[in-house]
The first five atom37 places (N, CA, C, CB, O) and aatype in JSON, in Angstrom:
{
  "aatype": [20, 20, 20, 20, 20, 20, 20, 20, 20, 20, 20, 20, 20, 20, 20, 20, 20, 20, 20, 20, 20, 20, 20, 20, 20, 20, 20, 20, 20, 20, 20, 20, 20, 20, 20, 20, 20, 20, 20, 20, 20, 20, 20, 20, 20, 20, 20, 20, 20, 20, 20, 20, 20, 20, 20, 20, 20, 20, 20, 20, 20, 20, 20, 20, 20, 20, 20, 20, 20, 20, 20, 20],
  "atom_mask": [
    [1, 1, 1, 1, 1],
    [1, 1, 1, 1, 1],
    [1, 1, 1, 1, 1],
    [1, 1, 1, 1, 1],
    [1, 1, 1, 1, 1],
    [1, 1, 1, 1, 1],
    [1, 1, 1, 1, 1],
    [1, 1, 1, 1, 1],
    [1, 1, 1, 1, 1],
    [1, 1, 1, 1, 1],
    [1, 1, 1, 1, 1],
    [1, 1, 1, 1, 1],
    [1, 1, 1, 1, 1],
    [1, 1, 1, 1, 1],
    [1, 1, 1, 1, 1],
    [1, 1, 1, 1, 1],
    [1, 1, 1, 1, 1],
    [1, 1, 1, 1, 1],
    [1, 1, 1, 1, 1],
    [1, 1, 1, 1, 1],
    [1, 1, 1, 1, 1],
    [1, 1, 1, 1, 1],
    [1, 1, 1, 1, 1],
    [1, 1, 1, 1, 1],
    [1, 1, 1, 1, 1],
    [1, 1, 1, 1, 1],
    [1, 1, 1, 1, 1],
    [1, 1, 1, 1, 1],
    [1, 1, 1, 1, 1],
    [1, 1, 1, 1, 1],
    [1, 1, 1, 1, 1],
    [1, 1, 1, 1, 1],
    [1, 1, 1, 1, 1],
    [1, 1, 1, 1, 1],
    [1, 1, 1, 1, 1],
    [1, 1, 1, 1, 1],
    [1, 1, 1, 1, 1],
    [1, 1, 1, 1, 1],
    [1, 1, 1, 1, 1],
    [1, 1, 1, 1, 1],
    [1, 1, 1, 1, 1],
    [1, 1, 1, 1, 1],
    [1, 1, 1, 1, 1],
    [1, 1, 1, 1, 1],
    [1, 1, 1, 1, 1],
    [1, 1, 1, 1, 1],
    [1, 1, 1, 1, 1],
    [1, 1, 1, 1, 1],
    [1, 1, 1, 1, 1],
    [1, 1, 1, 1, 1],
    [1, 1, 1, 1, 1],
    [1, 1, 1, 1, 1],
    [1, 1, 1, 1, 1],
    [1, 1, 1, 1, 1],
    [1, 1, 1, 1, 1],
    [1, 1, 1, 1, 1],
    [1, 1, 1, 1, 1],
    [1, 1, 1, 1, 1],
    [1, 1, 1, 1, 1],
    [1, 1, 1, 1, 1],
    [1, 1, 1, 1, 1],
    [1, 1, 1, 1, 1],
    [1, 1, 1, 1, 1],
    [1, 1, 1, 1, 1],
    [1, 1, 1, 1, 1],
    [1, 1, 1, 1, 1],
    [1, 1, 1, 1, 1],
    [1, 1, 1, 1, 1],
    [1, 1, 1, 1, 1],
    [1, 1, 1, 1, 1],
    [1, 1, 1, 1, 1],
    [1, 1, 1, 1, 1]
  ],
  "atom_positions": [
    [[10.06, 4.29, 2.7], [10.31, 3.16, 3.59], [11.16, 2.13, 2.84], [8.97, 2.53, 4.08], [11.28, 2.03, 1.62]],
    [[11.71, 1.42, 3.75], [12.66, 0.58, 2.75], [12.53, -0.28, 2.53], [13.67, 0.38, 2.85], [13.38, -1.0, 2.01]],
    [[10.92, -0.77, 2.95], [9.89, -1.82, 3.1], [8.78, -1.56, 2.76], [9.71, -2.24, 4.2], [8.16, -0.65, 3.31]],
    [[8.24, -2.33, 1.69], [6.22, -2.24, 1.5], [6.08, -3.29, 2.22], [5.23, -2.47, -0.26], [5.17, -3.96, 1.71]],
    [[6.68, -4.01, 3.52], [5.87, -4.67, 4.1], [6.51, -4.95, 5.39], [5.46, -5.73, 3.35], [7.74, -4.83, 5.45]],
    [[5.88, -5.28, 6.38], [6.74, -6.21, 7.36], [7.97, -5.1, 8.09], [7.59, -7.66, 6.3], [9.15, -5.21, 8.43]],
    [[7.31, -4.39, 8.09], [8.18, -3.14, 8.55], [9.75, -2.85, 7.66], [8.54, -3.46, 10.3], [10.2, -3.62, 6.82]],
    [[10.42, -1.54, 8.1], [11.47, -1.15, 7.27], [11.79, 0.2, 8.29], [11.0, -0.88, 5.48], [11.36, 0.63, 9.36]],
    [[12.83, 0.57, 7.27], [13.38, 2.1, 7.84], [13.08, 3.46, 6.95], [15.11, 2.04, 7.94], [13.32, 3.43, 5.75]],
    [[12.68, 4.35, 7.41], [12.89, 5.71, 7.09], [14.18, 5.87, 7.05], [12.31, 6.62, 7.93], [14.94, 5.27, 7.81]],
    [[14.58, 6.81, 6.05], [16.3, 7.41, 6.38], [16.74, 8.52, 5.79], [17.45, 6.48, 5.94], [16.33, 8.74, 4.65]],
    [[17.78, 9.58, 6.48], [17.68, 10.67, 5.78], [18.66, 11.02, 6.72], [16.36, 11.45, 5.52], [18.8, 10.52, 7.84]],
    [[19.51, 12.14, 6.08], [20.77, 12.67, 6.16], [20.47, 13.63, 7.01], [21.44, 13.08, 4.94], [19.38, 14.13, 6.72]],
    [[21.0, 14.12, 7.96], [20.93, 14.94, 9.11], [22.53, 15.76, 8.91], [20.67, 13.89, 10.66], [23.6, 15.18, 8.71]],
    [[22.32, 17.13, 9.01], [23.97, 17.62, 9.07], [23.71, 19.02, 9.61], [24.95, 17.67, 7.39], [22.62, 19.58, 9.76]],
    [[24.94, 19.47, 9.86], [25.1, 21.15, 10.69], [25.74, 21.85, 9.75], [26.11, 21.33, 12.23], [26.89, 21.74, 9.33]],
    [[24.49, 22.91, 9.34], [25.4, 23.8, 8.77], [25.52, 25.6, 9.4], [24.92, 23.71, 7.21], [25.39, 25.8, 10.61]],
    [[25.74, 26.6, 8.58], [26.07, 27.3, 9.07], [24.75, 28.28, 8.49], [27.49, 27.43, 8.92], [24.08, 27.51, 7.81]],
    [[24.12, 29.58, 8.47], [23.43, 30.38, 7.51], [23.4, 30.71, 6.54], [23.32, 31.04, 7.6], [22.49, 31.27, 5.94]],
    [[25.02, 30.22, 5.96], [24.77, 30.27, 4.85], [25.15, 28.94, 3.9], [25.29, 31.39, 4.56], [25.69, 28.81, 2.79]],
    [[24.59, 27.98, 4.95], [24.71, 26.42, 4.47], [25.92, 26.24, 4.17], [23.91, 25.94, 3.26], [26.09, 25.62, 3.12]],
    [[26.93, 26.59, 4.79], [28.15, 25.97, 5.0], [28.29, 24.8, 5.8], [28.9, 26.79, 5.47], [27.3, 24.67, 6.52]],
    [[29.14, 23.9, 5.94], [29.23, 23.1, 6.74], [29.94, 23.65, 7.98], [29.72, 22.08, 6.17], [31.02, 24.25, 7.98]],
    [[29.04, 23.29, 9.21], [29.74, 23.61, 10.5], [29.58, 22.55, 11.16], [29.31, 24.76, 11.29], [28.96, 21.61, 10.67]],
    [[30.21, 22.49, 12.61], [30.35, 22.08, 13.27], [30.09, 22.06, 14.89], [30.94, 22.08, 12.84], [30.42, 21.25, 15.76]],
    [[29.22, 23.49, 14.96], [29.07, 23.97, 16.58], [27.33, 23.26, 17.0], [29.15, 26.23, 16.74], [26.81, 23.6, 18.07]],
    [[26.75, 22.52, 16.27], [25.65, 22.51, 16.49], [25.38, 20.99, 17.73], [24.98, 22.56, 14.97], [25.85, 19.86, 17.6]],
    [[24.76, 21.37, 18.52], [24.27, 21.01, 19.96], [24.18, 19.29, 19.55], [22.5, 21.93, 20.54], [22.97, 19.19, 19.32]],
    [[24.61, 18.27, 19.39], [24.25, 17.05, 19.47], [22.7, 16.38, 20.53], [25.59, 16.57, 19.91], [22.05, 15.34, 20.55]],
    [[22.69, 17.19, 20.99], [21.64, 16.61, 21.59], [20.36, 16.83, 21.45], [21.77, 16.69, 22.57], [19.52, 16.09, 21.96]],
    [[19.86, 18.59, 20.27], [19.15, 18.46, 19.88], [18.95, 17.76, 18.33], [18.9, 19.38, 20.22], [17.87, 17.7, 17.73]],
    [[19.99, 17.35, 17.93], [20.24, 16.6, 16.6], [19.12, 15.72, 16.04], [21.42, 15.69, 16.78], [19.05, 14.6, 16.55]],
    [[18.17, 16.03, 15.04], [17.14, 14.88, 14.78], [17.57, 13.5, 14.44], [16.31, 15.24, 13.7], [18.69, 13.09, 14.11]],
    [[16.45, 12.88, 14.58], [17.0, 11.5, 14.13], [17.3, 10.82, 12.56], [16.05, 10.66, 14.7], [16.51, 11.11, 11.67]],
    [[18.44, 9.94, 12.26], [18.57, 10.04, 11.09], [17.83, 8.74, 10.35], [19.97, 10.24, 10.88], [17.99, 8.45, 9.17]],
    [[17.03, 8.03, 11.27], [16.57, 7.35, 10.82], [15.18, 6.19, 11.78], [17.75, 6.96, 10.28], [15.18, 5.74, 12.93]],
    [[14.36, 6.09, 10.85], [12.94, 5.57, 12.23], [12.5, 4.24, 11.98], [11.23, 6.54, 12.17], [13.24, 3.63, 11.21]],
    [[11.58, 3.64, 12.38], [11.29, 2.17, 11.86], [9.73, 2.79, 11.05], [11.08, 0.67, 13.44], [9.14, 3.82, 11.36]],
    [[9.36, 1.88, 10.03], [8.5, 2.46, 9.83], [7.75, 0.82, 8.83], [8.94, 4.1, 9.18], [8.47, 0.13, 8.12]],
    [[6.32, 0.54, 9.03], [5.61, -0.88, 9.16], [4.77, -0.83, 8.24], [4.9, -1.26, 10.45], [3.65, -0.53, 8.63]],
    [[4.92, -1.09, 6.71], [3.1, -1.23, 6.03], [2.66, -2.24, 6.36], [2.73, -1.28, 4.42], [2.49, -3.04, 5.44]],
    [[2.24, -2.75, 7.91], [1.78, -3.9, 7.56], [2.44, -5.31, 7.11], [1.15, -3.53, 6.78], [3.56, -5.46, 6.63]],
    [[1.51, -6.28, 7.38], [2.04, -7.73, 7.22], [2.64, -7.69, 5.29], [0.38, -9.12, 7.64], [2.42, -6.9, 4.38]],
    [[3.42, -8.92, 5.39], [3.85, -8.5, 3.53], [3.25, -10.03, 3.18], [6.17, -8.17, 2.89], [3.67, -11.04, 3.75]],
    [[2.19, -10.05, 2.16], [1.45, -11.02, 1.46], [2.05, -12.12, 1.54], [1.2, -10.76, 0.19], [3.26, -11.93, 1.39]],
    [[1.7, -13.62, 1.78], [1.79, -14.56, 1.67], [0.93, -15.93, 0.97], [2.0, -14.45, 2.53], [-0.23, -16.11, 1.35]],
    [[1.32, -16.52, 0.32], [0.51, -17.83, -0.32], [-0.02, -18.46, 1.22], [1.74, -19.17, -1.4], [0.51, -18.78, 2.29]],
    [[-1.59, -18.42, 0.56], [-2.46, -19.48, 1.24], [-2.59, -21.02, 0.93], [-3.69, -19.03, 1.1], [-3.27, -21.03, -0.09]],
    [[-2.35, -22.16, 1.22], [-2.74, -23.21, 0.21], [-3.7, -24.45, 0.98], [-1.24, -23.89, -0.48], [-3.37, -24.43, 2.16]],
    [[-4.26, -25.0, 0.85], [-5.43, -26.11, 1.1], [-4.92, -27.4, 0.54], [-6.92, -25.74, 0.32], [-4.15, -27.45, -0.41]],
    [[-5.35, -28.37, 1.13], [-4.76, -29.69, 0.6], [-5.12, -30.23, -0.95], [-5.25, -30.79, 1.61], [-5.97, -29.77, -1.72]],
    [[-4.1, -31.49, -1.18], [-4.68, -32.02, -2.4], [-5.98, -32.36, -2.43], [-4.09, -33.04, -2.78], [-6.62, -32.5, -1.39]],
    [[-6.55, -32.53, -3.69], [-8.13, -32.62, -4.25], [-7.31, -34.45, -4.33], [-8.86, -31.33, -6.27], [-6.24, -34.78, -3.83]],
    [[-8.3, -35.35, -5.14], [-8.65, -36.06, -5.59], [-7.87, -36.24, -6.89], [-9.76, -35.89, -5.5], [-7.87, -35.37, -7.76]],
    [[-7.3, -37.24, -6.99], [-6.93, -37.17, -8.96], [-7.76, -37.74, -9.56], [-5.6, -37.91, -9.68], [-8.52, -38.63, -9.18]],
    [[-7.62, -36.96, -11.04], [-8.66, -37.41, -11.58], [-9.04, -38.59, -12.2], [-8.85, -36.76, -12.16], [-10.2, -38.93, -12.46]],
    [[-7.92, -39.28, -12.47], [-7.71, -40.82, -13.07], [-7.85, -41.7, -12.14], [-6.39, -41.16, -13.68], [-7.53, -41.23, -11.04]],
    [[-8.24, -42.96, -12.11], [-8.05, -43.92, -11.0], [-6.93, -44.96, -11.54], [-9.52, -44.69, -10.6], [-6.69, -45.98, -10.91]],
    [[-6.31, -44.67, -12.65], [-4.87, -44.7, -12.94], [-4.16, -44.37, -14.29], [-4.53, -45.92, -12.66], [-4.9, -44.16, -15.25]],
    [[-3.1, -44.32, -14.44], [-2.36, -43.57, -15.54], [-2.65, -42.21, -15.19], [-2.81, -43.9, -17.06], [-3.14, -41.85, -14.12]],
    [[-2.3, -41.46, -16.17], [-2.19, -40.13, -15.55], [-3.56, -39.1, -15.29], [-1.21, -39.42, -16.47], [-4.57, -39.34, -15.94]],
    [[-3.54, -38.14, -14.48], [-4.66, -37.66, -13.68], [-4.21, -36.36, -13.33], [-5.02, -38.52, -12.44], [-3.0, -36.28, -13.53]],
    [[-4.57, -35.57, -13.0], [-4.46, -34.26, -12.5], [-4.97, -34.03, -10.65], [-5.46, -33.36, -13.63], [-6.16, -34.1, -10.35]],
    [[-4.15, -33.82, -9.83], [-5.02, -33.24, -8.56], [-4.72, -31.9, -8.5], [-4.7, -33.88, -7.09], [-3.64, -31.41, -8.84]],
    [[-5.89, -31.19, -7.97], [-6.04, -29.96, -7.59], [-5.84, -29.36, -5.95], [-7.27, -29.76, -8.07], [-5.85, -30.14, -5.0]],
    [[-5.65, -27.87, -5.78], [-5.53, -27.19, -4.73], [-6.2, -26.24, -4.64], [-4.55, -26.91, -4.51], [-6.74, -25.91, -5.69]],
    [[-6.43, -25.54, -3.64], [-6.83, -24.08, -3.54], [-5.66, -22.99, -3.05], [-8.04, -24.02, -2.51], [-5.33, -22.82, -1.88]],
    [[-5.09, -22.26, -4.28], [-3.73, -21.69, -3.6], [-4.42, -20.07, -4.03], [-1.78, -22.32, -4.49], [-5.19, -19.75, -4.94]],
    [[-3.73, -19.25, -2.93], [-4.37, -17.7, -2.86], [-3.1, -16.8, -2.25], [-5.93, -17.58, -1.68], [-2.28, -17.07, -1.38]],
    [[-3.28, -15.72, -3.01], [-2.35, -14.83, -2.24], [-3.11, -14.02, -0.72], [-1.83, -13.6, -3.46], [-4.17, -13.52, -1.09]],
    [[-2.98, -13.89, 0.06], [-3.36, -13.16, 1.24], [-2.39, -11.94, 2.13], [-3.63, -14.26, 2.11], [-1.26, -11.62, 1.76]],
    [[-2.64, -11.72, 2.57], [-2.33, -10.79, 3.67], [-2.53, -10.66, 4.8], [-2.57, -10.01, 3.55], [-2.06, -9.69, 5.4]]
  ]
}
């Protein structure tokens, strides 16, 4: 797939040959497979995040916190 996520394509070379894998040309177009499909793993991961915390100083410097997560 040409995607691990969020859908993508299959793909692959389709051709006419002959018996003895020559290249030809007489072969029926309409039963011709397809050369290519959609194909979906699924949603592709995204950051979760939650608001700022509190800092920790009530002045000069301080740290605030989050809750950040990868999901799917």
């Amino acid at each position: 797939c040409s995607s691990t996520c969020a859908g993508g394509f299959h793909r692959r070379v389709v051709v006419c040959q002959d018996e003895e894998g020559r290249s030809a040309s007489n072969c029926d177009e309409a039963t011709k497979p397809l050369e290519s499909r959609h194909c979906d793993s699924g949603p592709c991961p995204q950051w979760n995040f939650g608001n700022w915390g509190e800092c920790t100083q009530t002045c000069g410097d301080g740290i605030k916190t989050r809750l950040v997560i990868c999901q799917l």
